[in-house]
Short mmCIF file of C-alpha atoms in Angstrom, two decimals:
data_model
loop_
_atom_site.label_atom_id
_atom_site.label_comp_id
_atom_site.label_asym_id
_atom_site.label_seq_id
_atom_site.Cartn_x
_atom_site.Cartn_y
_atom_site.Cartn_z
CA MET A 1 -50.33 51.17 -2.89
CA ASP A 2 -47.76 52.22 -5.45
CA VAL A 3 -44.81 54.57 -5.05
CA ARG A 4 -46.81 57.58 -6.21
CA ASP A 5 -49.55 57.02 -3.61
CA ILE A 6 -47.05 56.53 -0.79
CA SER A 7 -44.88 59.51 -1.75
CA ALA A 8 -47.71 61.95 -2.47
CA GLY A 9 -49.69 60.73 0.53
CA GLY A 10 -46.66 61.25 2.75
CA ILE A 11 -46.28 64.83 1.55
CA MET A 12 -50.00 65.50 2.11
CA GLY A 13 -49.80 63.94 5.57
CA ALA A 14 -46.75 66.01 6.49
CA GLY A 15 -48.56 69.15 5.37
CA PHE A 16 -51.60 68.27 7.50
CA VAL A 17 -49.46 67.59 10.58
CA LEU A 18 -47.70 70.92 10.12
CA VAL A 19 -51.03 72.74 9.80
CA VAL A 20 -52.16 71.23 13.11
CA LEU A 21 -48.85 72.10 14.79
CA GLN A 22 -48.94 75.67 13.51
CA LEU A 23 -52.50 76.19 14.74
CA PHE A 24 -51.60 74.66 18.10
CA GLN A 25 -48.57 76.93 18.39
CA GLY A 26 -50.67 79.89 17.31
CA VAL A 27 -53.11 79.27 20.15
CA GLN A 28 -50.22 79.00 22.60
CA GLN A 29 -48.67 82.24 21.37
CA LEU A 30 -51.93 84.11 21.97
CA ASP A 31 -51.63 83.65 25.72
CA GLY A 32 -51.10 87.03 27.30
CA PHE A 33 -52.53 88.96 24.35
CA GLU A 34 -56.03 90.38 24.04
CA GLY A 35 -58.02 92.71 21.86
CA THR A 36 -56.44 93.90 18.63
CA ASP A 37 -53.01 92.54 19.59
CA LEU A 38 -54.40 89.00 19.53
CA TYR A 39 -55.34 89.23 15.84
CA VAL A 40 -52.08 90.97 14.90
CA VAL A 41 -49.99 88.27 16.58
CA PHE A 42 -52.01 85.50 14.90
CA ALA A 43 -51.75 87.16 11.47
CA VAL A 44 -48.00 87.73 11.77
CA GLU A 45 -46.78 84.76 13.78
CA THR A 46 -49.12 81.95 12.76
CA LEU A 47 -51.11 82.60 9.59
CA PRO A 48 -48.13 82.73 7.14
CA PHE A 49 -46.86 79.35 8.31
CA VAL A 50 -50.35 77.85 8.21
CA VAL A 51 -50.58 78.97 4.59
CA ILE A 52 -47.18 77.39 3.85
CA SER A 53 -48.33 74.12 5.44
CA MET A 54 -51.57 74.19 3.42
CA ALA A 55 -49.51 74.82 0.28
CA LEU A 56 -47.55 71.66 1.11
CA MET A 57 -50.84 69.76 1.39
CA TYR A 58 -51.96 71.18 -1.97
CA VAL A 59 -48.73 70.13 -3.67
CA GLY A 60 -49.12 66.65 -2.19
CA SER A 61 -52.69 66.38 -3.50
CA TRP A 62 -51.53 67.56 -6.94
CA LEU A 63 -48.89 64.85 -6.97
CA PHE A 64 -51.40 62.30 -5.68
CA THR A 65 -53.94 62.95 -8.45
CA GLY A 66 -51.29 62.54 -11.13
CA SER A 67 -48.61 64.73 -12.66
CA GLU A 68 -45.79 64.57 -15.14
CA VAL A 69 -43.27 63.82 -12.36
CA ASP A 70 -44.80 60.51 -11.23
CA ASP A 71 -41.68 58.58 -12.21
CA GLU A 72 -39.49 60.92 -10.20
CA LEU A 73 -41.55 61.16 -7.00
CA PRO A 74 -38.93 59.38 -4.86
CA ARG A 75 -36.51 62.14 -5.88
CA VAL A 76 -39.05 64.79 -4.77
CA VAL A 77 -39.45 63.05 -1.41
CA ALA A 78 -35.67 62.82 -1.05
CA TRP A 79 -35.33 66.57 -1.69
CA ALA A 80 -38.08 67.26 0.85
CA ALA A 81 -36.46 65.05 3.49
CA GLY A 82 -33.05 66.59 2.88
CA SER A 83 -34.44 70.10 3.09
CA VAL A 84 -36.32 69.33 6.32
CA ALA A 85 -33.10 67.92 7.80
CA LEU A 86 -31.15 71.01 6.70
CA PHE A 87 -33.66 73.54 8.01
CA GLY A 88 -34.14 71.51 11.18
CA SER A 89 -30.40 71.55 11.76
CA LEU A 90 -30.31 75.30 11.18
CA ALA A 91 -33.16 75.73 13.65
CA ALA A 92 -31.34 73.64 16.25
CA LEU A 93 -28.15 75.61 15.68
CA LEU A 94 -30.05 78.90 15.95
CA VAL A 95 -31.75 77.83 19.18
CA PHE A 96 -28.45 76.66 20.66
CA SER A 97 -26.78 79.92 19.65
CA LEU A 98 -29.53 81.96 21.29
CA GLN A 99 -29.32 79.92 24.48
CA VAL A 100 -25.57 80.51 24.63
CA THR A 101 -26.18 84.20 24.09
CA LEU A 102 -28.75 84.18 26.88
CA ALA A 103 -26.22 82.52 29.22
CA GLY A 104 -28.00 79.18 29.29
CA GLU A 105 -31.49 80.49 29.95
CA THR A 106 -34.32 78.42 28.49
CA LEU A 107 -35.68 79.90 25.26
CA GLU A 108 -39.47 79.64 25.38
CA GLN A 109 -39.83 80.29 21.65
CA ALA A 110 -37.48 77.45 20.69
CA PRO A 111 -40.23 74.95 19.65
CA PHE A 112 -41.91 77.64 17.56
CA VAL A 113 -38.66 78.47 15.77
CA VAL A 114 -37.97 74.81 15.00
CA VAL A 115 -41.47 74.06 13.67
CA ASN A 116 -41.53 77.23 11.57
CA LEU A 117 -38.20 76.49 9.93
CA VAL A 118 -39.13 72.84 9.37
CA THR A 119 -42.37 74.00 7.70
CA VAL A 120 -40.50 76.32 5.36
CA GLY A 121 -37.88 73.64 4.67
CA ALA A 122 -40.51 71.02 3.81
CA LEU A 123 -42.21 73.21 1.20
CA ALA A 124 -38.90 74.46 -0.19
CA GLY A 125 -37.59 70.91 -0.52
CA VAL A 126 -40.73 69.68 -2.31
CA LEU A 127 -40.67 72.60 -4.76
CA VAL A 128 -36.97 72.15 -5.48
CA GLY A 129 -37.56 68.42 -5.87
CA ILE A 130 -40.37 69.01 -8.38
CA TYR A 131 -38.15 71.41 -10.32
CA ASP A 132 -35.32 68.88 -10.34
CA ALA A 133 -37.65 66.06 -11.39
CA ARG A 134 -39.16 68.08 -14.24
CA SER A 135 -35.69 69.11 -15.39
CA ARG A 136 -34.59 65.49 -15.52
CA ILE A 137 -37.75 64.43 -17.35
CA HIS A 138 -37.26 67.27 -19.82
CA GLN A 139 -33.65 66.18 -20.33
CA ARG A 140 -34.76 62.60 -21.01
CA ASP A 141 -37.38 63.85 -23.45
CA LEU A 142 -34.75 65.87 -25.29
CA GLU A 143 -32.46 62.84 -25.46
CA HIS A 144 -35.34 60.68 -26.69
CA GLU A 145 -36.21 63.27 -29.33
CA ARG A 146 -32.58 63.47 -30.40
CA ASP A 147 -32.40 59.69 -30.70
CA ARG A 148 -35.67 59.62 -32.63
CA VAL A 149 -34.48 62.27 -35.10
CA GLU A 150 -31.14 60.49 -35.49
CA GLN A 151 -32.90 57.17 -36.07
CA PHE A 152 -35.20 58.76 -38.64
CA ALA A 153 -32.24 60.37 -40.41
CA ASN A 154 -30.41 57.04 -40.53
CA LYS A 155 -33.45 55.27 -41.94
CA ALA A 156 -33.96 58.04 -44.48
CA ALA A 157 -30.32 57.69 -45.56
CA ASP A 158 -30.79 53.94 -45.94
CA ILE A 159 -33.97 54.51 -47.95
CA ASN A 160 -31.99 56.79 -50.25
CA ASN A 161 -29.40 54.03 -50.65
CA TYR A 162 -32.22 51.72 -51.72
CA GLY A 163 -33.31 54.49 -54.07
CA ARG A 164 -29.96 54.34 -55.85
CA ALA A 165 -30.25 50.58 -56.10
CA LEU A 166 -33.79 50.89 -57.42
CA ASN A 167 -32.62 53.26 -60.13
CA ARG A 168 -30.14 50.61 -61.30
CA SER A 169 -32.87 47.99 -61.59
CA GLU A 170 -33.84 46.74 -65.03
CA SER A 171 -37.08 44.88 -64.33
CA VAL A 172 -40.29 45.16 -62.38
CA GLU A 173 -39.27 42.06 -60.43
CA GLU A 174 -36.03 43.70 -59.25
CA ILE A 175 -37.83 46.88 -58.26
CA SER A 176 -40.55 44.93 -56.45
CA SER A 177 -38.00 42.79 -54.61
CA LEU A 178 -36.03 45.81 -53.41
CA CYS A 179 -39.25 47.58 -52.40
CA LEU A 180 -40.44 44.70 -50.23
CA GLU A 181 -36.98 44.16 -48.79
CA ALA A 182 -36.77 47.80 -47.68
CA MET A 183 -40.24 47.72 -46.12
CA GLN A 184 -39.44 44.54 -44.22
CA THR A 185 -36.01 45.73 -43.08
CA PHE A 186 -36.79 49.25 -41.92
CA LEU A 187 -40.47 49.14 -41.00
CA GLY A 188 -41.02 45.52 -40.01
CA LEU A 189 -43.82 45.04 -42.55
CA THR A 190 -44.24 41.43 -43.64
CA ASP A 191 -47.60 41.20 -45.42
CA LEU A 192 -46.92 43.06 -48.65
CA VAL A 193 -48.19 43.11 -52.21
CA PHE A 194 -46.61 44.70 -55.28
CA ALA A 195 -49.02 44.63 -58.22
CA VAL A 196 -49.71 46.05 -61.66
CA VAL A 197 -53.25 47.00 -62.59
CA ASP A 198 -54.16 47.21 -66.28
CA GLU A 199 -57.05 45.28 -67.76
CA GLU A 200 -56.53 42.82 -64.94
CA ILE A 201 -54.50 42.59 -61.73
CA GLN A 202 -51.02 41.08 -61.98
CA LEU A 203 -49.31 40.25 -58.69
CA VAL A 204 -45.59 40.82 -59.08
CA ASP A 205 -44.88 39.88 -55.43
CA ASP A 206 -47.21 38.74 -52.66
CA THR A 207 -45.89 37.93 -49.18
CA THR A 208 -49.27 37.84 -47.43
CA VAL A 209 -50.32 34.69 -45.60
CA GLY A 210 -53.93 33.62 -45.04
CA VAL A 211 -55.43 36.77 -46.54
CA ASP A 212 -58.55 36.45 -48.69
CA GLN A 213 -57.62 37.19 -52.30
CA ALA A 214 -60.88 39.10 -52.73
CA VAL A 215 -59.80 41.44 -49.92
CA LEU A 216 -56.41 41.98 -51.54
CA GLY A 217 -58.07 42.56 -54.90
CA ASP A 218 -60.34 45.20 -53.39
CA LEU A 219 -57.39 47.02 -51.79
CA ILE A 220 -55.47 46.90 -55.07
CA GLU A 221 -58.45 48.25 -57.02
CA ARG A 222 -58.89 51.09 -54.56
CA SER A 223 -55.17 51.89 -54.80
CA HIS A 224 -55.63 52.33 -58.57
CA ASP A 225 -57.68 55.52 -58.03
CA GLN A 226 -55.50 57.14 -55.36
CA GLU A 227 -53.24 60.14 -55.67
CA GLN A 228 -49.82 58.97 -56.73
CA ALA A 229 -47.05 58.39 -54.15
CA THR A 230 -49.37 59.28 -51.26
CA ALA A 231 -50.16 56.89 -48.41
CA VAL A 232 -53.82 56.04 -47.87
CA SER A 233 -54.96 54.12 -44.78
CA HIS A 234 -57.75 51.54 -44.76
CA ASP A 235 -59.72 49.66 -42.13
CA SER A 236 -60.94 46.05 -42.24
CA PRO A 237 -58.28 45.01 -42.88
CA ASP A 238 -55.91 47.53 -41.40
CA ALA A 239 -53.73 48.43 -44.37
CA ILE A 240 -51.88 51.23 -46.11
CA THR A 241 -51.79 51.50 -49.90
CA PHE A 242 -49.95 53.46 -52.59
CA ASN A 243 -50.58 54.29 -56.20
CA VAL A 244 -46.91 54.33 -57.19
CA THR A 245 -47.06 55.48 -60.81
CA ASP A 246 -48.80 54.99 -64.17
CA ASN A 247 -47.00 54.05 -67.36
CA ALA A 248 -47.42 51.94 -70.47
CA GLU A 249 -47.62 48.72 -68.47
CA GLY A 250 -50.42 49.96 -66.20
CA THR A 251 -50.78 51.33 -62.70
CA PHE A 252 -48.25 50.08 -60.17
CA VAL A 253 -49.57 49.75 -56.63
CA VAL A 254 -48.16 48.69 -53.27
CA VAL A 255 -50.30 47.28 -50.46
CA ALA A 256 -49.00 46.78 -46.89
CA LEU A 257 -51.13 45.05 -44.27
CA LEU A 258 -50.49 46.38 -40.77
CA ASP A 259 -50.47 44.71 -37.36
CA GLU A 260 -52.22 46.02 -34.26
CA ASN A 261 -49.41 48.56 -33.65
CA GLY A 262 -49.98 50.30 -36.96
CA LEU A 263 -47.49 52.82 -38.32
CA GLY A 264 -46.33 56.13 -36.92
CA GLU A 265 -46.29 59.35 -38.88
CA GLU A 266 -42.54 59.15 -39.45
CA ASP A 267 -42.80 55.58 -40.77
CA VAL A 268 -45.44 56.74 -43.24
CA GLN A 269 -43.07 59.50 -44.36
CA LEU A 270 -40.34 56.90 -44.92
CA LEU A 271 -42.77 54.80 -46.95
CA GLU A 272 -43.66 57.78 -49.10
CA MET A 273 -39.95 58.46 -49.66
CA LEU A 274 -39.43 54.85 -50.73
CA VAL A 275 -42.45 54.92 -53.03
CA ALA A 276 -41.13 58.11 -54.65
CA HIS A 277 -37.87 56.27 -55.40
CA ILE A 278 -39.85 53.34 -56.81
CA ALA A 279 -41.84 55.66 -59.05
CA THR A 280 -38.63 57.24 -60.33
CA ALA A 281 -37.15 53.81 -61.04
CA LEU A 282 -40.27 52.68 -62.91
CA ASP A 283 -40.51 55.91 -64.89
CA ARG A 284 -36.81 55.72 -65.76
CA VAL A 285 -37.39 52.55 -67.71
CA HIS A 286 -40.75 53.67 -69.03
CA GLY A 287 -41.41 53.18 -72.73
CA GLY A 288 -40.98 49.44 -73.07
CA GLN A 289 -37.68 49.05 -71.22
CA ILE A 290 -39.39 47.54 -68.20
CA ARG A 291 -39.51 43.78 -68.34
CA THR A 292 -41.93 41.68 -66.33
CA SER A 293 -41.91 37.92 -66.00
CA ASN A 294 -44.67 37.83 -68.61
CA SER A 295 -42.80 40.04 -71.10
CA SER A 296 -41.37 38.49 -74.22
#
């Protein structure tokens, strides 16, 4: 059994025990009453605390079947235990105070008072514990979101720095090298292709290993007909492709083969930002200023 099963099961078990105790006390309290008074006493003295105990069982079953506070269940149990101890202490103090007031006479209702306050304390502690756990989880989520946004902003700033370097490039080879370097550095992509499609396919850079050239050629050909600077995902193999831009030299495309983890939406956005910078760099030197390794 894991922590969730033990914690939630303990809360359910405590609720069940309290239900039994409340019903037992309710039967005891009915002694000496009859007729309508019997039902009034049960409704006022017993039924509310039975409902509270059943609510504790329900909360335990909700936690047992799974909830968003699974990781914080020990904290919920700790709150419940602390609250039971607090209310139990208050009950003991109240009983002692009443006995002193009654000059040492035995208080017959003492067990009922203790059990009732412990019942209320148990439910109150569990509810406060759940609230505390959810607050902490929410705080962690906010911190995670803040870190994620900050990380994305930092990567975007670095992509823009690459964009400035790309715009200082004077050849397709420089642009391709910077493109692949950025993808490897910021997104962890290793199997990449930068190609030009005109009458035939020219691979400017190819870092793929063990990939069928026919498969790469098919991805490159499909990239030729895509909307420019927009990521398109493919299956078999798992890949993402870009039609970067068209100019006098042909259609420039980028192909990235993905691993089993794929890419998140934010990573795709970063790729599209980078591709937009690449397109700007290529268009800047459009009109014969771009030099490839095959140019004279």
